[in-house]
CSV table of C-alpha atoms in Angstrom, one decimal:
chain,number,residue,atom,x,y,z
A,1,MET,CA,72.3,106.3,75.6
A,2,SER,CA,73.3,109.4,77.6
A,3,ARG,CA,73.1,108.1,81.1
A,4,PRO,CA,74.8,105.3,83.0
A,5,LEU,CA,73.1,102.0,83.2
A,6,THR,CA,72.1,101.7,86.9
A,7,THR,CA,69.4,99.0,87.1
A,8,PRO,CA,68.9,95.4,85.9
A,9,GLN,CA,66.1,96.7,83.6
A,10,ALA,CA,68.5,99.3,82.0
A,11,LEU,CA,71.1,96.5,81.5
A,12,GLN,CA,68.4,94.4,79.8
A,13,ALA,CA,67.3,97.3,77.6
A,14,ALA,CA,70.9,97.7,76.5
A,15,GLY,CA,71.2,94.0,75.6
A,16,LEU,CA,73.7,93.2,78.3
A,17,VAL,CA,71.5,90.8,80.2
A,18,THR,CA,68.3,88.8,79.3
A,19,ALA,CA,64.9,89.3,80.9
A,20,ASP,CA,65.4,86.3,83.2
A,21,GLU,CA,68.9,87.5,84.2
A,22,ALA,CA,67.5,90.9,85.0
A,23,VAL,CA,65.0,89.3,87.4
A,24,ALA,CA,67.8,87.2,89.0
A,25,LEU,CA,69.8,90.4,89.5
A,26,ALA,CA,67.1,92.1,91.7
A,27,PRO,CA,68.7,91.0,95.0
A,28,VAL,CA,72.1,92.2,93.8
A,29,ALA,CA,70.7,95.6,92.8
A,30,ASP,CA,69.1,95.9,96.3
A,31,HIS,CA,72.4,95.4,98.0
A,32,TYR,CA,75.1,96.8,95.8
A,33,ALA,CA,75.4,99.9,93.5
A,34,ILE,CA,75.3,99.3,89.7
A,35,ALA,CA,76.6,101.8,87.1
A,36,ILE,CA,78.1,101.3,83.7
A,37,THR,CA,78.8,104.4,81.7
A,38,PRO,CA,77.6,104.7,78.1
A,39,PHE,CA,81.3,104.7,77.0
A,40,LEU,CA,82.1,101.4,78.7
A,41,SER,CA,78.8,99.7,77.8
A,42,GLY,CA,79.6,100.6,74.2
A,43,ARG,CA,82.9,98.8,74.4
A,44,ILE,CA,81.3,95.5,75.6
A,45,ASP,CA,81.3,92.8,72.9
A,46,GLN,CA,77.8,91.3,73.4
A,47,THR,CA,78.8,88.3,71.2
A,48,ASP,CA,81.6,87.4,73.5
A,49,PRO,CA,80.4,85.6,76.7
A,50,ASP,CA,83.9,86.1,78.2
A,51,ASP,CA,84.1,89.8,77.5
A,52,PRO,CA,86.4,91.2,80.2
A,53,ILE,CA,84.6,94.6,80.5
A,54,ALA,CA,81.3,92.9,80.9
A,55,ARG,CA,82.8,90.6,83.6
A,56,MET,CA,84.1,93.5,85.5
A,57,PHE,CA,81.0,95.7,85.4
A,58,VAL,CA,77.9,93.7,84.6
A,59,PRO,CA,76.5,92.3,87.9
A,60,GLN,CA,76.0,88.6,88.5
A,61,PRO,CA,73.8,86.6,90.9
A,62,ALA,CA,77.0,85.1,92.3
A,63,GLU,CA,77.5,88.4,94.1
A,64,MET,CA,75.0,87.2,96.7
A,65,VAL,CA,77.1,84.2,97.7
A,66,ARG,CA,79.1,85.2,100.7
A,67,THR,CA,81.7,83.0,102.3
A,68,ALA,CA,82.8,83.0,106.0
A,69,GLU,CA,86.2,84.6,105.3
A,70,GLU,CA,84.7,87.5,103.4
A,71,LEU,CA,84.5,90.9,105.2
A,72,SER,CA,82.4,94.0,104.7
A,73,ASP,CA,85.5,96.1,105.3
A,74,PRO,CA,88.3,93.7,104.1
A,75,ILE,CA,91.2,96.1,104.5
A,76,GLY,CA,90.1,97.7,107.7
A,77,ASP,CA,89.2,101.3,106.8
A,78,ALA,CA,86.9,101.7,109.7
A,79,ALA,CA,89.4,100.8,112.3
A,80,HIS,CA,91.8,103.5,111.0
A,81,THR,CA,89.3,106.3,110.5
A,82,PRO,CA,89.9,109.0,113.2
A,83,VAL,CA,87.5,111.5,111.5
A,84,PRO,CA,85.0,111.0,108.6
A,85,GLY,CA,86.7,110.8,105.3
A,86,ILE,CA,90.2,110.0,106.6
A,87,VAL,CA,91.9,106.6,106.8
A,88,HIS,CA,95.3,106.8,108.6
A,89,ARG,CA,96.9,103.4,108.3
A,90,TYR,CA,100.6,104.4,107.7
A,91,PRO,CA,102.5,107.1,109.7
A,92,ASP,CA,103.5,109.1,106.7
A,93,ARG,CA,100.3,109.1,104.6
A,94,VAL,CA,96.6,109.3,104.8
A,95,LEU,CA,93.7,108.5,102.6
A,96,LEU,CA,91.2,111.2,102.1
A,97,LYS,CA,87.8,110.1,100.7
A,98,PRO,CA,85.9,113.3,99.6
A,99,VAL,CA,83.2,111.3,97.7
A,100,ALA,CA,81.6,107.9,98.0
A,101,VAL,CA,80.2,107.6,94.5
A,102,CYS,CA,81.8,106.4,91.3
A,103,PRO,CA,81.2,106.7,87.6
A,104,VAL,CA,81.1,102.9,87.4
A,105,TYR,CA,80.9,100.2,90.1
A,106,CYS,CA,83.4,97.4,89.8
A,107,ARG,CA,81.8,94.1,90.8
A,108,PHE,CA,84.9,93.1,92.8
A,109,CYS,CA,85.3,96.4,94.7
A,110,PHE,CA,86.7,96.0,98.2
A,111,ARG,CA,84.6,99.0,99.3
A,112,ARG,CA,81.4,97.8,97.7
A,113,GLU,CA,79.5,98.0,100.9
A,114,MET,CA,80.7,101.6,101.5
A,115,VAL,CA,80.1,103.3,98.1
A,116,GLY,CA,77.2,104.1,96.0
A,117,PRO,CA,74.1,106.5,95.9
A,118,GLY,CA,72.4,106.5,99.2
A,119,ILE,CA,75.3,104.9,101.0
A,120,GLY,CA,77.6,107.9,101.0
A,121,GLU,CA,78.0,111.1,99.1
A,122,THR,CA,80.5,114.0,99.0
A,123,LEU,CA,81.7,115.0,102.4
A,124,SER,CA,79.9,117.9,103.8
A,125,PRO,CA,81.8,121.2,104.1
A,126,SER,CA,82.2,120.7,107.8
A,127,ASP,CA,83.4,117.1,107.5
A,128,LEU,CA,85.8,118.0,104.8
A,129,GLY,CA,87.1,120.9,107.0
A,130,ALA,CA,87.6,118.5,109.9
A,131,ALA,CA,89.4,116.0,107.6
A,132,LEU,CA,91.8,118.7,106.4
A,133,ASP,CA,92.3,119.9,110.0
A,134,TYR,CA,93.3,116.4,111.0
A,135,VAL,CA,95.9,116.4,108.2
A,136,ARG,CA,97.2,119.8,109.4
A,137,ALA,CA,97.6,118.4,112.9
A,138,GLN,CA,99.7,115.4,111.8
A,139,PRO,CA,103.2,116.8,110.9
A,140,GLY,CA,104.4,113.3,110.0
A,141,VAL,CA,102.0,113.0,107.1
A,142,ARG,CA,103.8,113.8,103.9
A,143,GLU,CA,101.4,112.3,101.4
A,144,VAL,CA,97.6,112.6,100.9
A,145,ILE,CA,95.9,110.0,98.8
A,146,LEU,CA,92.6,111.0,97.3
A,147,THR,CA,90.3,108.0,96.9
A,148,GLY,CA,86.7,107.2,97.6
A,149,GLY,CA,84.5,106.5,95.6
A,150,ASP,CA,86.2,108.2,92.8
A,151,PRO,CA,87.5,111.7,93.5
A,152,PHE,CA,87.5,112.6,89.8
A,153,MET,CA,83.7,112.8,90.2
A,154,LEU,CA,84.4,116.3,91.6
A,155,SER,CA,83.9,119.2,89.3
A,156,PRO,CA,87.0,121.1,88.1
A,157,ALA,CA,86.2,123.9,90.6
A,158,ARG,CA,85.9,121.5,93.5
A,159,ALA,CA,88.9,119.5,92.5
A,160,HIS,CA,90.9,122.8,92.3
A,161,ALA,CA,89.7,124.0,95.7
A,162,LEU,CA,90.6,120.7,97.3
A,163,THR,CA,94.0,120.5,95.7
A,164,GLN,CA,94.8,124.0,96.9
A,165,ALA,CA,93.7,123.3,100.4
A,166,ILE,CA,95.9,120.2,100.6
A,167,ALA,CA,98.8,122.0,98.9
A,168,ALA,CA,98.6,124.8,101.6
A,169,ILE,CA,99.5,122.3,104.3
A,170,PRO,CA,103.3,122.8,104.7
A,171,HIS,CA,104.3,119.2,105.6
A,172,VAL,CA,102.3,117.6,102.8
A,173,GLU,CA,104.7,117.0,99.9
A,174,VAL,CA,102.8,114.6,97.7
A,175,ILE,CA,99.2,114.6,96.5
A,176,ARG,CA,98.0,111.4,94.8
A,177,TRP,CA,94.7,110.9,93.1
A,178,HIS,CA,93.2,107.4,92.6
A,179,THR,CA,90.7,107.2,89.8
A,180,ARG,CA,88.8,105.0,87.3
A,181,MET,CA,87.5,108.0,85.3
A,182,PRO,CA,89.9,107.7,82.3
A,183,VAL,CA,88.6,104.2,81.7
A,184,ALA,CA,84.9,104.9,82.6
A,185,ASP,CA,84.3,108.3,81.0
A,186,PRO,CA,87.5,109.7,79.4
A,187,ASP,CA,85.7,112.8,78.1
A,188,ARG,CA,85.4,114.0,81.8
A,189,ILE,CA,89.2,114.4,81.7
A,190,THR,CA,89.2,117.9,80.1
A,191,PRO,CA,92.1,120.3,79.9
A,192,GLU,CA,90.3,122.4,82.5
A,193,PHE,CA,90.1,119.4,84.9
A,194,ALA,CA,93.7,118.6,84.4
A,195,GLU,CA,94.7,122.2,85.1
A,196,ALA,CA,92.6,122.1,88.3
A,197,LEU,CA,94.9,119.4,89.8
A,198,LYS,CA,98.1,121.4,89.6
A,199,ALA,CA,99.7,122.3,92.9
A,200,ASP,CA,102.7,124.6,92.9
A,201,GLY,CA,105.6,123.3,95.0
A,202,LYS,CA,103.9,119.9,95.5
A,203,ALA,CA,104.3,116.6,93.6
A,204,VAL,CA,100.9,115.4,92.2
A,205,TYR,CA,100.6,111.8,91.0
A,206,ILE,CA,97.6,110.2,89.4
A,207,SER,CA,96.9,106.5,89.8
A,208,ILE,CA,94.6,104.9,87.2
A,209,HIS,CA,92.8,101.7,88.0
A,210,ILE,CA,92.9,99.4,84.9
A,211,ASN,CA,92.8,95.6,84.7
A,212,HIS,CA,92.7,94.6,81.0
A,213,VAL,CA,94.2,96.0,77.8
A,214,LYS,CA,90.6,96.3,76.4
A,215,GLU,CA,90.0,99.1,78.9
A,216,LEU,CA,92.9,101.1,77.4
A,217,ALA,CA,90.8,102.4,74.5
A,218,PRO,CA,92.1,105.2,72.3
A,219,GLU,CA,89.9,107.7,74.2
A,220,THR,CA,91.4,106.4,77.5
A,221,LYS,CA,94.9,106.8,76.2
A,222,ALA,CA,94.0,110.4,75.1
A,223,ALA,CA,92.7,111.2,78.5
A,224,ALA,CA,95.8,109.9,80.1
A,225,ALA,CA,97.9,111.9,77.7
A,226,ARG,CA,96.1,115.1,78.7
A,227,LEU,CA,97.1,114.4,82.3
A,228,ALA,CA,100.7,113.4,81.4
A,229,ASP,CA,101.1,116.4,79.1
A,230,VAL,CA,100.3,118.7,82.1
A,231,GLY,CA,103.2,117.1,83.9
A,232,PHE,CA,101.6,114.6,86.2
A,233,PRO,CA,103.4,111.3,86.7
A,234,LEU,CA,100.9,108.5,86.0
A,235,VAL,CA,100.9,105.1,87.7
A,236,SER,CA,98.4,102.2,87.5
A,237,GLN,CA,96.8,99.8,89.9
A,238,SER,CA,95.4,96.5,88.7
A,239,VAL,CA,93.6,93.7,90.4
A,240,LEU,CA,94.3,90.1,89.6
A,241,LEU,CA,90.9,88.7,88.6
A,242,ARG,CA,89.7,85.3,87.5
A,243,GLY,CA,88.2,85.4,84.1
A,244,VAL,CA,89.7,88.8,83.3
A,245,ASN,CA,93.5,88.8,83.5
A,246,ASP,CA,94.5,85.5,85.1
A,247,ASP,CA,96.9,84.5,82.4
A,248,VAL,CA,100.4,85.8,81.8
A,249,GLN,CA,99.8,86.8,78.2
A,250,THR,CA,96.9,89.1,79.2
A,251,LEU,CA,98.9,90.6,82.1
A,252,ALA,CA,102.0,91.2,79.9
A,253,GLU,CA,99.9,92.9,77.2
A,254,LEU,CA,98.3,95.1,79.7
A,255,MET,CA,101.6,96.1,81.4
A,256,GLN,CA,103.4,96.8,78.2
A,257,ALA,CA,100.5,98.8,76.8
A,258,LEU,CA,100.4,100.9,80.0
A,259,VAL,CA,104.1,101.7,79.7
A,260,ALA,CA,103.6,102.7,76.1
A,261,ALA,CA,100.8,105.0,77.2
A,262,ARG,CA,103.2,106.7,79.8
A,263,ILE,CA,101.5,104.9,82.7
A,264,ARG,CA,103.9,103.2,85.0
A,265,PRO,CA,102.5,99.9,86.4
A,266,TYR,CA,102.5,100.3,90.2
A,267,TYR,CA,100.5,97.6,92.0
A,268,LEU,CA,99.0,94.3,91.0
A,269,HIS,CA,96.6,93.6,93.9
A,270,HIS,CA,95.6,90.1,94.9
A,271,PRO,CA,91.8,90.2,95.2
A,272,ASP,CA,90.6,91.3,98.6
A,273,MET,CA,88.2,89.3,100.7
A,274,ALA,CA,85.2,91.5,99.8
A,275,PRO,CA,81.7,90.0,100.2
A,276,GLY,CA,80.3,88.3,97.1
A,277,THR,CA,83.5,88.3,95.1
A,278,GLY,CA,84.6,84.7,95.4
A,279,HIS,CA,84.0,84.1,91.6
A,280,PHE,CA,86.8,86.6,90.9
A,281,ARG,CA,89.3,85.2,93.3
A,282,VAL,CA,92.4,83.3,92.3
A,283,SER,CA,94.5,81.4,94.8
A,284,VAL,CA,97.8,82.9,96.2
A,285,GLU,CA,99.7,80.0,94.5
A,286,GLU,CA,98.1,80.8,91.2
A,287,GLY,CA,98.9,84.5,91.6
A,288,GLN,CA,102.5,83.8,92.5
A,289,ALA,CA,103.0,81.6,89.5
A,290,LEU,CA,101.5,84.2,87.2
A,291,TYR,CA,103.6,86.9,88.7
A,292,SER,CA,106.8,84.9,88.3
A,293,ALA,CA,105.9,84.3,84.7
A,294,LEU,CA,105.2,88.0,84.2
A,295,ARG,CA,108.5,88.9,85.7
A,296,ASP,CA,110.2,86.7,83.1
A,297,ARG,CA,108.2,88.3,80.3
A,298,VAL,CA,108.4,92.1,80.7
A,299,SER,CA,111.0,94.7,81.5
A,300,GLY,CA,111.3,96.1,85.0
A,301,LEU,CA,109.6,99.3,83.9
A,302,ALA,CA,106.5,97.2,83.1
A,303,LEU,CA,106.5,95.1,86.3
A,304,PRO,CA,104.2,96.2,89.1
A,305,HIS,CA,104.5,95.2,92.7
A,306,TYR,CA,102.3,92.1,93.5
A,307,VAL,CA,100.7,92.7,96.9
A,308,ILE,CA,98.1,91.4,99.2
A,309,ASP,CA,96.3,93.7,101.7
A,310,ILE,CA,96.4,92.0,105.1
A,311,PRO,CA,92.7,91.8,106.4
A,312,GLY,CA,92.1,94.3,109.2
A,313,GLY,CA,94.3,97.1,107.8
A,314,VAL,CA,97.8,96.0,109.1
A,315,SER,CA,99.6,96.7,105.8
A,316,LYS,CA,100.3,95.3,102.4
A,317,ALA,CA,102.3,92.1,102.1
A,318,ASN,CA,104.7,91.5,99.3
A,319,ALA,CA,103.2,88.4,97.6
A,320,ALA,CA,105.9,87.7,95.0
A,321,LEU,CA,108.1,84.6,95.3
A,322,SER,CA,111.7,85.3,95.8
A,323,ASP,CA,114.3,84.4,93.2
A,324,VAL,CA,116.8,83.9,95.9
A,325,VAL,CA,116.6,80.3,97.0
A,326,ASP,CA,118.6,78.9,100.0
A,327,GLY,CA,119.1,75.2,100.1
A,328,PRO,CA,121.3,72.5,101.6
A,329,GLY,CA,123.9,73.2,98.9
A,330,GLY,CA,124.0,76.9,99.5
A,331,ARG,CA,122.3,79.9,97.9
A,332,SER,CA,121.0,79.9,94.3
A,333,LEU,CA,119.3,82.4,92.1
A,334,ARG,CA,116.4,81.5,89.9
A,335,GLY,CA,117.0,82.8,86.4
A,336,ARG,CA,114.7,83.7,83.5
A,337,ASP,CA,115.5,80.3,82.1
A,338,GLY,CA,113.7,78.7,85.0
A,339,ASN,CA,116.9,77.1,86.4
A,340,LEU,CA,118.7,77.7,89.7
A,341,HIS,CA,122.1,79.1,89.5
A,342,PRO,CA,124.6,78.8,92.4
A,343,TYR,CA,125.5,82.2,93.9
A,344,LYS,CA,128.4,82.6,96.4
A,345,GLY,CA,127.9,86.3,97.2
C-alpha cells in the first residue's frame, strides 16, 4: 500500500474491517474524515481485537451516536476566532491553523467536524496574510501555536516560509508546532523538514500527540531524534482514552518511554465532549484515580499535567486531585504510601 486508507472499502481491502462492517461504516464516512497511513496500518495487529492503534484510527459505527452534552466545537474555537485561521483564547498566545487536513484522523478528535478534505484546506495566501497581520497587531502575544489539522502537512518550503514570517514578528518569542506526523508518517520528518523549522532568535518547541507506547515505533523515535538533534525541545500531548490507555501501567509505560525518547510529557487531556466520542470517554473520577496512581508510579520528569478543557473555550482546568488534604484535625499530605501524614507548615 502506498496511499492512506480513506474509505470503508479500503479498510476492508486491508483486512481491518469485514464486509459487513464496511457497510455499517458508510454513515461515518459520510460525516467524518477517514485516513490511516500505510505506516500505521502496518502496525495494527489484526489478530488483536483490542489493538490500541486500531481503536484510535479505525472508525466505528458508535461514532454516529451523539449525546446531548456533546458539542460540534467542544473547546470553543469559533467564539475566539477574530480572523480565519486564528484562535485567540489566552492574552499571551494564539493558535494559528494553516491547514485543516491531517495525515491520519483520530476517531476521538475534538475538531472532527472542522477538519478533513472538503471541510477545510490550507489557508489561502490572503487569509494567511490576514492571520499574520492579526498577530503583528497584538503586542501582548508572545507565543504562536501552530495546529490545525496538522501543520506538518506543509512542505519544507512552506513550513520554512511560515516559520520565518512568524519569527519576524518582534514580540513573538516562542513558536510551537503541534503534530501527529512522527507517529503517522515518520519518514516525512526529513532533515530538510527539521531544518525548515529553525528560527534564529526564537524558541521553537514541537509537541507530538501520542497516546500509547505502541505508537512509539523505532521509526517514530528516529523521527523525534531528528527533531531533537536539531535542537528543538520536544513535548507530548496525550488524551486519556477508554480502551487505549485507561490503566496506570499503560500510562506509566508511555510516559517513561517518552522521556527515554527525549520527549517531555506535557499534557494528559481528559477527553473532550466531541460528537460521537462517548465510547472513548472515561469519567472524571476514573481519570483522577488513574492520574493519582500515575503520580505515585513515575518521576516528576515523566508526569504530564492532567487537564480538562472547559467547554466554550474558557480555559483549561487542572483536573488532578490535590495531595494537600484539610480536615477537622488539621492539614495532612497524602504520601506515595497512600496514607495521610499530618503537616503543620
